[in-house]
Amino acid sequence: MTSGINLVIPAQPEYLSLVRAVVAAAAALDPGLGDDRIEDLRIAVSEATTNAIEAHANLGSRERITIRCDLADDRIEVEVEDHADPGFEAGELDSPGPLDRPGRLEYEGGMGIPLMRVLADEMKIRSLDHGTAVQLVVYASGPSKD
Amino acid sequence: MTSGINLVIPAQPEYLSLVRAVVAAAAALDPGLGDDRIEDLRIAVSEATTNAIEAHANLGSRERITIRCDLADDRIEVEVEDHADPGFEAGELDSPGPLDRPGRLEYEGGMGIPLMRVLADEMKIRSLDHGTAVQLVVYASGPSKD
Amino acid sequence: MLAVSSSDAGRWRVLHVRGEIDMATSPTLRQEIIGQIGAGHRNLVVDLAGVDFVDSTGLGVLIGGLKRTRSQGGDMRLSGVTGQLSRVFELTGLDDVFTVIDADQPDGVVGAQP
Amino acid sequence: MLAVSSSDAGRWRVLHVRGEIDMATSPTLRQEIIGQIGAGHRNLVVDLAGVDFVDSTGLGVLIGGLKRTRSQGGDMRLSGVTGQLSRVFELTGLDDVFTVIDADQPDGVVGAQP
Ligand SMILES: Nc1ncnc2c1ncn2[C@@H]1O[C@H](COP(=O)(O)OP(=O)(O)O)[C@@H](O)[C@H]1O
Ligand SMILES: Nc1ncnc2c1ncn2[C@@H]1O[C@H](COP(=O)(O)OP(=O)(O)O)[C@@H](O)[C@H]1O
């Protein structure tokens, strides 16, 4: 992780645009990543951070959120770690609705995790002792996710 | 520090523009800070981070540099902490040459610390056990430093 | 930062949005839409030409606006959907749900489909 | 990011610089200046109109260029010093050291002061 960037922010929505700017700037340091993939990563990280901020708000937690960007030769990995405990409810992770399931558009929410899944080449959600870590990976030469 | 932002970067010059972007974005969250003062802070933090990167390079250190932005009601405080040990030589801090001393322009360096001093409302250099911390403060309603 | 101004185009109330629509700013847009509907403007065009980023929160506000106008017998349309916006509209299938009108000829297209 | 292109204006070689001049990019500018002097261009204009940030490292490179051209019997001038650049030039006293020429009339001013 010596080639990585860490950003720690208060769990408040006004920091989201800063997170997007940092991720875009970090990704731009990777010469193998095209503008389209940087944009995909920027959107996905913004969604993960939004969920983390929301989880903190629901619990009234004043702890901060950590965004780690790790640049490797062939990929960029970003991990969004929050301290909202409990994190995901059991089972919630098993059935994240696809974007096109019938009736989904009746709801105004529930698009964040499906968006992350299609935008990132890899997406993993890990429950921590006191929070959640969402890992998003975009490969420099990865398959176009369009 | 729950309203603060931390940024950790590798001690490499290509991260300087990212540091400037983060400081500008953090400072812009403070409604009391005008564009001129944000620019002053951005330049000062860039100079402090440049010195930290240089100190790491001189020692071949691969540790990272931490930039902490702390927004209070009346001011923004930024601290740049490096892990280059030893930091400043004894005495070096006592006589930072003013920018206009005769003959100073014979040298191509030595402008960083004097610039930080005129740009920030407060500037403090602390020697740490294994490095240096430079603290820069700009007041929202501070005296214009022009 | 999000700024909303409005203008009229026939029976349509056009909301010109500028900035980024995310969790920080989407409540502003939601309030604006609800306020317009409350003031009797059931037919809304949300002009997103000045918007360079929309997240899922912003998409939710737009879906909510569509449902609210329709429940009042009105409708909501979008214009200026380009770049990052068209990408997320496509990925979420919302390009099929919203009527996106041409930003260059808003009146013509809007007027033609009452 | 830093990009340097060059053009000629009479006896002056003009370097058009674009980007930010900091610790990451100033070596590029230093090499470019040294290369131009090595190629016989002792009279340089550094056009900074496309530069929106200069730090003390960049100022050092400009001072070095001034000294190098003069030691060869030439000179170095600057143009396009505005915004953040004029602030640091003022604060460091470099506005008194460098001849800053008008970017709008570089030839005229440059030609008038050989
Ligand atoms: N970091 C997190 N911590 C706890 N729960 C989370 C987190 N991220 C997502 N969730 C849960 O997953 C659900 C679905 O998230 P998402 O698809 O982004 O839609 P939305 O946030 O609009 O509900 C959230 O409502 C929340 O219950
Ligand atoms: N973070 C630091 N750690 C160790 N030494 C430092 C640090 N910052 C500055 N210095 C010392 O102070 C000197 C003056 O710094 P400065 O005024 O920025 O000019 P320059 O970096 O061009 O020499 C440096 O050359 C270095 O010896």
Coordinates of C-alpha atoms and ligand atoms in Angstrom, one line a residue:
Chain A
M1 CA 0.0 0.0 0.0
T2 CA 2.9 2.4 -0.2
S3 CA 1.7 3.6 -3.6
G4 CA -1.8 4.3 -2.2
I5 CA -3.8 7.3 -1.2
N6 CA -6.0 7.4 1.9
L7 CA -8.7 9.9 2.4
V8 CA -10.6 10.2 5.7
I9 CA -13.8 12.3 5.7
P10 CA -16.6 13.2 8.1
A11 CA -19.7 11.1 7.3
Q12 CA -21.4 14.1 5.7
P13 CA -22.8 14.4 2.2
E14 CA -21.0 17.7 1.5
Y15 CA -17.7 15.8 1.3
L16 CA -19.0 13.6 -1.6
S17 CA -17.7 15.9 -4.4
L18 CA -14.3 15.9 -2.7
V19 CA -14.2 12.1 -2.7
R20 CA -15.1 12.1 -6.4
A21 CA -12.4 14.6 -7.2
V22 CA -9.7 12.6 -5.2
V23 CA -10.7 9.3 -6.9
A24 CA -10.6 10.9 -10.3
A25 CA -7.2 12.5 -9.6
A26 CA -5.8 9.2 -8.2
A27 CA -7.1 7.2 -11.2
A28 CA -5.7 9.8 -13.6
L29 CA -2.2 8.8 -12.2
D30 CA -2.7 5.4 -13.7
P31 CA -1.8 5.8 -17.4
G32 CA -3.6 2.6 -18.3
L33 CA -7.0 3.9 -17.3
G34 CA -9.1 5.6 -19.9
D35 CA -11.5 8.5 -19.1
D36 CA -14.5 6.2 -19.4
R37 CA -13.2 3.8 -16.8
I38 CA -12.2 6.7 -14.5
E39 CA -15.7 8.0 -14.8
D40 CA -17.1 4.5 -14.0
L41 CA -14.9 4.3 -10.9
R42 CA -15.8 7.8 -9.8
I43 CA -19.5 7.0 -9.9
A44 CA -19.1 3.7 -8.1
V45 CA -17.0 5.1 -5.3
S46 CA -19.5 8.0 -4.9
E47 CA -22.3 5.4 -4.5
A48 CA -20.4 3.4 -2.0
T49 CA -19.5 6.5 0.0
T50 CA -23.1 7.7 -0.1
N51 CA -24.2 4.4 1.4
A52 CA -21.6 4.7 4.1
I53 CA -22.7 8.2 4.9
E54 CA -26.3 7.1 5.0
A55 CA -25.5 4.2 7.3
H56 CA -23.7 6.5 9.7
A57 CA -26.6 9.0 9.6
N58 CA -29.1 6.2 10.4
L59 CA -27.1 5.4 13.6
G60 CA -26.3 8.9 14.5
S61 CA -22.6 7.9 14.3
R62 CA -20.0 10.7 14.3
E63 CA -17.1 8.5 13.2
R64 CA -15.4 9.1 9.9
I65 CA -15.2 7.2 6.6
T66 CA -12.0 6.0 5.0
I67 CA -11.5 5.8 1.3
R68 CA -8.4 3.9 0.2
C69 CA -7.1 4.1 -3.3
D70 CA -4.5 1.5 -4.2
L71 CA -2.8 1.8 -7.6
A72 CA -1.3 -1.3 -9.0
D73 CA 0.2 -1.8 -12.4
D74 CA -2.9 -3.4 -14.0
R75 CA -5.7 -2.0 -11.8
I76 CA -7.0 0.5 -9.3
E77 CA -8.6 -0.7 -6.1
V78 CA -10.7 1.5 -4.0
E79 CA -12.0 0.5 -0.6
V80 CA -14.7 2.5 1.3
E81 CA -14.7 1.6 5.0
D82 CA -17.3 2.8 7.4
H83 CA -17.9 2.4 11.1
A84 CA -21.7 2.1 11.1
D85 CA -22.4 -0.9 13.3
P86 CA -24.5 -3.0 12.6
G87 CA -23.8 -2.8 8.9
F88 CA -25.8 -4.8 6.4
E89 CA -28.7 -6.9 7.7
A90 CA -28.2 -10.7 7.3
G91 CA -29.4 -11.8 3.9
E92 CA -29.4 -8.2 2.4
L93 CA -26.3 -8.9 0.5
D94 CA -27.5 -12.2 -1.1
S95 CA -30.2 -10.7 -3.2
P96 CA -29.3 -7.3 -4.5
G97 CA -32.0 -6.7 -7.1
P98 CA -30.8 -6.3 -10.6
L99 CA -31.6 -2.9 -12.2
D100 CA -34.1 -4.3 -14.6
R101 CA -36.3 -6.5 -12.3
P102 CA -40.0 -5.8 -12.9
G103 CA -41.4 -3.1 -10.7
R104 CA -38.0 -1.9 -9.5
L105 CA -38.6 1.6 -10.8
E106 CA -41.6 1.9 -8.5
Y107 CA -39.0 2.5 -5.8
E108 CA -36.9 5.6 -5.7
G109 CA -34.0 3.9 -4.0
G110 CA -32.1 0.6 -4.3
M111 CA -30.0 1.6 -7.3
G112 CA -26.7 2.2 -5.6
I113 CA -25.4 -1.4 -5.2
P114 CA -26.6 -2.6 -8.6
L115 CA -24.9 0.5 -10.2
M116 CA -21.6 -0.3 -8.4
R117 CA -21.9 -3.9 -9.7
V118 CA -22.2 -2.9 -13.3
L119 CA -19.7 0.0 -13.2
A120 CA -16.8 -1.8 -11.4
D121 CA -15.0 -4.9 -12.8
E122 CA -15.1 -6.4 -9.3
M123 CA -17.2 -5.4 -6.2
K124 CA -17.0 -7.0 -2.8
I125 CA -18.8 -6.1 0.4
R126 CA -17.2 -7.3 3.6
S127 CA -18.8 -7.0 7.0
L128 CA -16.3 -5.7 9.6
D129 CA -16.5 -5.9 13.3
H130 CA -18.0 -2.5 13.5
G131 CA -19.0 -1.5 10.0
T132 CA -18.7 -2.3 6.4
A133 CA -15.9 -2.3 3.7
V134 CA -16.9 -2.1 0.1
Q135 CA -14.1 -2.9 -2.4
L136 CA -14.3 -1.7 -6.0
V137 CA -11.7 -2.8 -8.6
V138 CA -11.3 -1.4 -12.1
Y139 CA -8.8 -3.1 -14.4
A140 CA -6.6 -0.9 -16.7
S141 CA -7.2 -3.3 -19.6
G142 CA -10.4 -4.7 -18.2
P143 CA -13.4 -5.7 -20.3
S144 CA -15.5 -2.8 -21.2
K145 CA -18.5 -2.9 -18.9
D146 CA -20.8 -1.2 -21.3
Chain B
M1 CA -11.2 16.5 14.5
T2 CA -14.5 14.9 13.5
S3 CA -15.0 17.7 11.0
G4 CA -11.6 17.2 9.5
I5 CA -10.2 15.6 6.3
N6 CA -7.1 13.5 6.3
L7 CA -5.2 12.7 3.1
V8 CA -2.3 10.3 3.1
I9 CA -0.1 10.2 0.0
P10 CA 3.1 8.5 -1.2
A11 CA 6.1 10.9 -0.9
Q12 CA 6.1 11.5 -4.6
P13 CA 5.8 14.8 -6.5
E14 CA 3.1 13.5 -8.8
Y15 CA 0.7 13.7 -5.9
L16 CA 1.2 17.4 -5.3
S17 CA -1.6 18.5 -7.6
L18 CA -4.0 16.1 -5.8
V19 CA -3.0 17.7 -2.5
R20 CA -3.7 21.2 -3.9
A21 CA -7.1 20.0 -5.2
V22 CA -8.1 18.5 -1.9
V23 CA -7.0 21.5 0.1
A24 CA -8.9 23.8 -2.2
A25 CA -12.0 21.6 -2.0
A26 CA -11.8 21.4 1.8
A27 CA -11.3 25.1 2.1
A28 CA -14.3 25.8 -0.2
L29 CA -16.5 24.1 2.4
D30 CA -15.7 26.9 4.8
P31 CA -18.2 29.7 3.7
G32 CA -16.1 32.3 5.5
L33 CA -13.0 31.8 3.3
G34 CA -12.7 33.9 0.2
D35 CA -11.1 32.7 -3.1
D36 CA -7.9 34.7 -2.4
R37 CA -7.4 33.1 1.0
I38 CA -8.1 29.6 -0.4
E39 CA -5.5 30.3 -3.0
D40 CA -3.0 31.4 -0.4
L41 CA -3.6 28.3 1.7
R42 CA -3.3 26.1 -1.4
I43 CA 0.1 27.5 -2.3
A44 CA 1.3 27.3 1.3
V45 CA 0.2 23.6 1.7
S46 CA 1.8 22.8 -1.7
E47 CA 5.1 24.3 -0.5
A48 CA 5.0 22.4 2.8
T49 CA 4.2 19.1 1.0
T50 CA 7.0 19.7 -1.5
N51 CA 9.5 20.1 1.4
A52 CA 8.2 16.9 3.0
I53 CA 8.5 15.0 -0.3
E54 CA 12.0 16.4 -0.7
A55 CA 13.0 15.4 2.9
H56 CA 11.8 11.8 2.2
A57 CA 13.6 11.7 -1.1
N58 CA 16.9 12.8 0.5
L59 CA 16.6 9.9 3.0
G60 CA 15.3 7.4 0.5
S61 CA 12.3 6.9 2.8
R62 CA 9.3 5.1 1.4
E63 CA 6.9 6.2 4.2
R64 CA 3.9 8.3 3.4
I65 CA 2.9 11.9 4.1
T66 CA -0.2 12.9 6.0
I67 CA -2.1 16.1 5.3
R68 CA -4.8 17.0 7.9
C69 CA -7.3 19.7 7.2
D70 CA -9.3 20.8 10.2
L71 CA -12.2 23.2 9.6
A72 CA -13.3 25.3 12.5
D73 CA -15.8 28.0 12.5
D74 CA -13.3 30.9 12.2
R75 CA -10.4 29.2 10.5
I76 CA -8.9 26.3 8.6
E77 CA -5.9 24.5 9.9
V78 CA -3.7 22.3 7.7
E79 CA -1.0 20.1 9.1
V80 CA 1.6 18.4 6.9
E81 CA 3.3 15.6 8.7
D82 CA 6.3 13.7 7.3
H83 CA 8.4 10.8 8.5
A84 CA 11.7 11.9 7.3
D85 CA 14.1 11.5 10.2
P86 CA 16.1 13.5 11.0
G87 CA 14.0 16.5 10.0
F88 CA 15.3 20.1 10.2
E89 CA 18.9 20.6 11.3
A90 CA 19.3 22.4 14.6
G91 CA 19.3 26.1 14.0
E92 CA 17.8 25.9 10.5
L93 CA 14.5 27.0 11.8
D94 CA 15.8 30.0 13.7
S95 CA 16.8 32.0 10.7
P96 CA 14.6 31.5 7.7
G97 CA 15.8 34.2 5.4
P98 CA 13.2 36.8 4.5
L99 CA 12.3 36.9 0.8
D100 CA 13.9 40.3 0.2
R101 CA 17.3 39.9 1.9
P102 CA 20.1 41.1 -0.4
G103 CA 21.5 38.4 -2.6
R104 CA 18.7 36.0 -1.9
L105 CA 17.8 35.8 -5.5
E106 CA 21.3 34.5 -6.3
Y107 CA 19.9 31.2 -5.0
E108 CA 17.3 29.1 -6.8
G109 CA 15.9 27.6 -3.7
G110 CA 15.0 28.7 -0.2
M111 CA 11.7 30.4 -1.1
G112 CA 9.3 27.7 0.3
I113 CA 9.4 28.6 4.0
P114 CA 9.4 32.3 3.5
L115 CA 6.4 32.0 1.1
M116 CA 4.5 29.9 3.6
R117 CA 5.1 32.5 6.3
V118 CA 3.7 35.4 4.2
L119 CA 0.8 33.3 2.8
A120 CA -0.6 31.8 6.0
D121 CA -1.8 33.7 9.0
E122 CA 0.1 31.3 11.3
M123 CA 2.8 28.9 10.5
K124 CA 4.5 26.6 13.0
I125 CA 7.2 23.9 12.4
R126 CA 7.4 21.1 15.0
S127 CA 10.1 18.5 15.1
L128 CA 8.5 15.1 15.7
D129 CA 10.3 12.0 17.0
H130 CA 10.7 10.7 13.4
G131 CA 9.9 13.6 11.2
T132 CA 8.4 17.1 10.9
A133 CA 5.0 18.6 11.2
V134 CA 4.2 21.9 9.5
Q135 CA 1.0 23.6 10.7
L136 CA -0.6 26.3 8.5
V137 CA -3.6 28.3 9.7
V138 CA -5.7 30.7 7.7
Y139 CA -8.4 32.7 9.4
A140 CA -11.8 33.2 7.8
S141 CA -11.9 36.8 8.8
G142 CA -8.1 37.1 9.1
P143 CA -6.1 40.2 8.1
S144 CA -5.4 40.3 4.5
K145 CA -1.8 39.2 4.1
D146 CA -1.2 41.2 1.0
Chain C
M1 CA -23.5 23.0 -5.3
L2 CA -26.9 23.0 -7.0
A3 CA -28.8 25.9 -8.5
V4 CA -32.3 25.7 -9.9
S5 CA -34.0 28.4 -12.0
S6 CA -37.2 28.1 -13.9
S7 CA -38.9 29.4 -17.0
D8 CA -42.1 28.7 -18.9
A9 CA -42.6 27.0 -22.3
G10 CA -46.3 26.9 -23.1
R11 CA -48.0 24.6 -20.5
W12 CA -44.7 23.3 -19.3
R13 CA -42.7 24.6 -16.4
V14 CA -39.0 24.2 -17.2
L15 CA -36.5 23.8 -14.3
H16 CA -33.0 24.6 -15.3
V17 CA -30.6 22.7 -13.0
R18 CA -26.9 23.5 -12.6
G19 CA -24.3 21.6 -10.6
E20 CA -24.0 18.1 -9.3
I21 CA -27.0 16.1 -8.1
D22 CA -25.9 13.8 -5.3
M23 CA -26.9 13.0 -1.7
A24 CA -25.8 16.5 -0.6
T25 CA -27.8 18.4 -3.2
S26 CA -30.7 16.2 -4.2
P27 CA -33.0 17.4 -1.3
T28 CA -32.8 20.9 -2.9
L29 CA -34.1 19.5 -6.2
R30 CA -36.8 17.4 -4.5
Q31 CA -38.0 20.5 -2.7
E32 CA -38.0 22.5 -5.9
I33 CA -40.0 19.8 -7.7
I34 CA -42.5 19.4 -4.9
G35 CA -42.8 23.2 -4.6
Q36 CA -43.6 23.6 -8.3
I37 CA -46.2 20.9 -8.2
G38 CA -47.7 22.5 -5.1
A39 CA -47.9 25.8 -7.0
G40 CA -50.0 24.1 -9.7
H41 CA -47.3 23.3 -12.2
R42 CA -48.1 19.7 -13.0
N43 CA -46.2 19.6 -16.2
L44 CA -42.5 19.8 -15.6
V45 CA -39.4 19.7 -17.8
V46 CA -36.2 19.2 -15.9
D47 CA -33.4 20.6 -18.0
L48 CA -30.2 18.8 -16.9
A49 CA -27.9 20.5 -19.5
G50 CA -26.0 22.3 -16.7
V51 CA -25.6 19.1 -14.6
D52 CA -22.4 17.1 -14.9
F53 CA -23.0 14.4 -12.3
V54 CA -26.1 12.5 -11.1
D55 CA -25.9 9.7 -8.6
S56 CA -28.6 7.2 -7.6
T57 CA -30.0 9.6 -5.0
G58 CA -30.6 12.1 -7.8
L59 CA -32.2 9.5 -10.0
G60 CA -34.5 8.6 -7.2
V61 CA -35.6 12.3 -6.9
L62 CA -36.3 12.3 -10.7
I63 CA -38.4 9.1 -10.4
G64 CA -40.2 10.6 -7.5
G65 CA -41.0 13.7 -9.5
L66 CA -42.3 11.7 -12.5
K67 CA -44.6 9.8 -10.2
R68 CA -45.8 12.9 -8.4
T69 CA -46.6 14.8 -11.6
R70 CA -48.4 11.8 -13.1
S71 CA -50.5 11.2 -9.9
Q72 CA -51.7 14.8 -10.4
G73 CA -52.6 14.2 -14.0
G74 CA -49.5 15.9 -15.3
D75 CA -46.1 14.7 -16.6
M76 CA -42.4 15.2 -16.2
R77 CA -39.8 15.2 -19.0
L78 CA -36.0 15.7 -19.1
S79 CA -33.7 17.5 -21.4
G80 CA -29.9 17.9 -21.6
V81 CA -29.1 14.3 -20.7
T82 CA -25.5 13.8 -21.9
G83 CA -22.1 12.4 -20.8
Q84 CA -22.1 10.9 -17.3
L85 CA -25.9 11.3 -17.1
S86 CA -26.7 9.3 -20.2
R87 CA -24.4 6.6 -18.9
V88 CA -26.3 6.2 -15.6
F89 CA -29.7 6.6 -17.3
E90 CA -28.7 3.7 -19.6
L91 CA -27.3 1.5 -16.9
T92 CA -30.4 1.9 -14.7
G93 CA -32.9 1.5 -17.6
L94 CA -34.2 4.9 -16.8
D95 CA -33.7 6.0 -20.4
D96 CA -36.8 3.8 -21.2
V97 CA -38.8 5.3 -18.3
F98 CA -38.3 9.0 -19.0
T99 CA -39.2 11.0 -22.1
V100 CA -35.9 12.8 -22.9
I101 CA -36.5 15.7 -25.2
D102 CA -34.1 17.5 -27.4
A103 CA -32.5 20.4 -25.5
D104 CA -32.1 22.3 -28.8
Q105 CA -35.8 22.3 -29.5
P106 CA -37.5 22.0 -26.2
D107 CA -40.6 24.0 -27.1
G108 CA -41.2 22.1 -30.4
V109 CA -40.9 18.6 -29.0
V110 CA -42.7 19.5 -25.7
G111 CA -45.5 21.3 -27.6
A112 CA -45.9 18.4 -30.0
Q113 CA -46.6 15.8 -27.3
P114 CA -49.1 17.2 -24.8
Chain D
M1 CA 1.1 17.9 -16.5
L2 CA 3.4 20.3 -18.3
A3 CA 3.7 20.9 -22.0
V4 CA 6.2 23.2 -23.7
S5 CA 6.1 24.3 -27.3
S6 CA 8.3 26.9 -28.9
S7 CA 8.1 29.6 -31.6
D8 CA 10.4 32.4 -32.8
A9 CA 9.9 36.1 -32.6
G10 CA 12.9 37.9 -34.2
R11 CA 15.9 37.1 -32.2
W12 CA 13.8 35.7 -29.4
R13 CA 13.0 32.1 -28.9
V14 CA 9.5 31.9 -27.2
L15 CA 8.7 28.9 -25.0
H16 CA 4.9 28.5 -24.5
V17 CA 4.3 26.6 -21.3
R18 CA 1.0 24.9 -20.4
G19 CA 0.0 23.3 -17.1
E20 CA 1.3 23.6 -13.5
I21 CA 4.9 24.2 -12.7
D22 CA 5.7 22.4 -9.4
M23 CA 8.2 19.9 -8.1
A24 CA 6.8 17.2 -10.4
T25 CA 7.0 19.2 -13.6
S26 CA 9.7 21.8 -13.1
P27 CA 12.5 19.4 -14.2
T28 CA 10.8 19.3 -17.6
L29 CA 10.9 23.1 -17.9
R30 CA 14.5 23.2 -16.6
Q31 CA 15.6 20.6 -19.3
E32 CA 13.7 22.6 -22.0
I33 CA 15.4 25.8 -21.1
I34 CA 18.9 24.2 -20.9
G35 CA 18.2 22.5 -24.2
Q36 CA 17.3 25.7 -25.9
I37 CA 20.4 27.5 -24.6
G38 CA 22.5 24.5 -25.6
A39 CA 21.0 24.8 -29.1
G40 CA 22.2 28.4 -29.3
H41 CA 19.0 30.2 -28.3
R42 CA 20.4 32.6 -25.7
N43 CA 17.5 35.0 -25.8
L44 CA 14.4 33.3 -24.4
V45 CA 10.9 34.4 -23.6
V46 CA 9.0 32.1 -21.3
D47 CA 5.3 32.5 -22.1
L48 CA 3.4 31.5 -18.9
A49 CA -0.1 32.4 -20.2
G50 CA -1.1 28.7 -20.1
V51 CA 0.2 28.2 -16.6
D52 CA -2.2 28.5 -13.7
F53 CA 0.2 27.5 -10.9
V54 CA 3.9 28.0 -10.1
D55 CA 5.5 27.0 -6.8
S56 CA 8.9 27.9 -5.4
T57 CA 10.5 25.0 -7.4
G58 CA 9.2 26.6 -10.6
L59 CA 10.4 30.0 -9.6
G60 CA 13.8 28.5 -8.9
V61 CA 13.9 27.1 -12.5
L62 CA 13.0 30.5 -13.9
I63 CA 15.8 32.2 -11.8
G64 CA 18.2 29.5 -13.1
G65 CA 17.2 30.2 -16.7
L66 CA 17.7 33.9 -16.2
K67 CA 21.2 33.4 -14.9
R68 CA 22.1 30.9 -17.6
T69 CA 21.0 33.0 -20.5
R70 CA 22.8 36.1 -19.0
S71 CA 26.0 34.1 -18.4
Q72 CA 25.9 33.4 -22.2
G73 CA 25.4 37.1 -23.1
G74 CA 21.7 36.6 -23.6
D75 CA 18.6 37.3 -21.6
M76 CA 15.3 35.8 -20.5
R77 CA 11.9 37.5 -20.2
L78 CA 8.5 36.4 -19.2
S79 CA 5.0 36.9 -20.5
G80 CA 1.5 35.9 -19.4
V81 CA 2.1 36.4 -15.7
T82 CA -1.4 36.7 -14.2
G83 CA -3.5 35.3 -11.3
Q84 CA -1.7 33.0 -8.9
L85 CA 1.6 33.7 -10.7
S86 CA 1.5 37.4 -10.2
R87 CA 0.8 36.8 -6.5
V88 CA 3.9 34.6 -6.0
F89 CA 6.1 36.9 -8.2
E90 CA 5.1 39.8 -6.0
L91 CA 5.5 38.0 -2.7
T92 CA 9.0 36.8 -3.6
G93 CA 10.1 40.1 -5.1
L94 CA 10.7 38.4 -8.5
D95 CA 8.5 40.9 -10.2
D96 CA 11.5 43.3 -9.8
V97 CA 14.0 40.8 -11.1
F98 CA 12.2 39.6 -14.2
T99 CA 11.2 41.7 -17.2
V100 CA 7.6 40.8 -17.7
I101 CA 6.4 41.7 -21.2
D102 CA 2.9 42.2 -22.5
A103 CA 1.6 38.9 -23.8
D104 CA -0.6 40.9 -26.3
Q105 CA 2.4 42.6 -27.9
P106 CA 5.3 40.3 -27.3
D107 CA 7.2 41.2 -30.5
G108 CA 6.8 44.9 -30.1
V109 CA 8.1 45.1 -26.5
V110 CA 10.6 42.4 -27.1
G111 CA 11.9 44.1 -30.2
A112 CA 12.1 47.5 -28.5
Q113 CA 14.4 46.3 -25.8
P114 CA 17.2 44.3 -27.3
Ligands
LIG1 N1 -22.2 0.7 4.0 C1 -23.4 0.2 4.3 N2 -23.7 -0.1 5.6 C2 -24.9 -0.7 5.9 N3 -25.9 -0.9 5.0 C3 -25.7 -0.6 3.8 C4 -24.4 -0.1 3.3 N4 -24.5 0.1 2.0 C5 -25.7 -0.4 1.6 N5 -26.4 -0.8 2.7 C6 -27.8 -1.4 2.7 O1 -28.1 -1.8 1.3 C7 -29.3 -1.2 0.9 C8 -29.2 -1.0 -0.6 O2 -28.3 0.0 -1.0 P1 -28.4 0.7 -2.4 O3 -28.5 -0.3 -3.5 O4 -27.2 1.7 -2.5 O5 -29.7 1.5 -2.3 P2 -30.2 2.7 -1.3 O6 -29.0 3.2 -0.6 O7 -30.9 3.7 -2.2 O8 -31.2 2.0 -0.4 C9 -29.4 0.1 1.7 O9 -30.7 0.6 1.8 C10 -28.8 -0.3 3.0 O10 -29.8 -1.0 3.8
LIG2 N1 9.7 18.8 6.1 C1 11.1 19.1 6.2 N2 11.9 18.2 6.8 C2 13.2 18.4 6.8 N3 13.8 19.6 6.4 C3 13.0 20.5 5.9 C4 11.6 20.3 5.8 N4 11.1 21.5 5.2 C5 12.1 22.3 5.0 N5 13.3 21.8 5.4 C6 14.6 22.4 5.3 O1 14.5 23.8 5.2 C7 15.1 24.2 4.1 C8 14.5 25.5 3.5 O2 13.2 25.1 2.9 P1 12.5 26.0 1.8 O3 12.5 27.4 2.3 O4 11.2 25.4 1.4 O5 13.5 26.0 0.6 P2 14.1 24.8 -0.3 O6 13.2 23.6 -0.1 O7 14.0 25.4 -1.7 O8 15.5 24.6 0.2 C9 15.2 23.0 3.1 O9 16.3 23.1 2.2 C10 15.4 21.9 4.1 O10 16.7 21.8 4.5

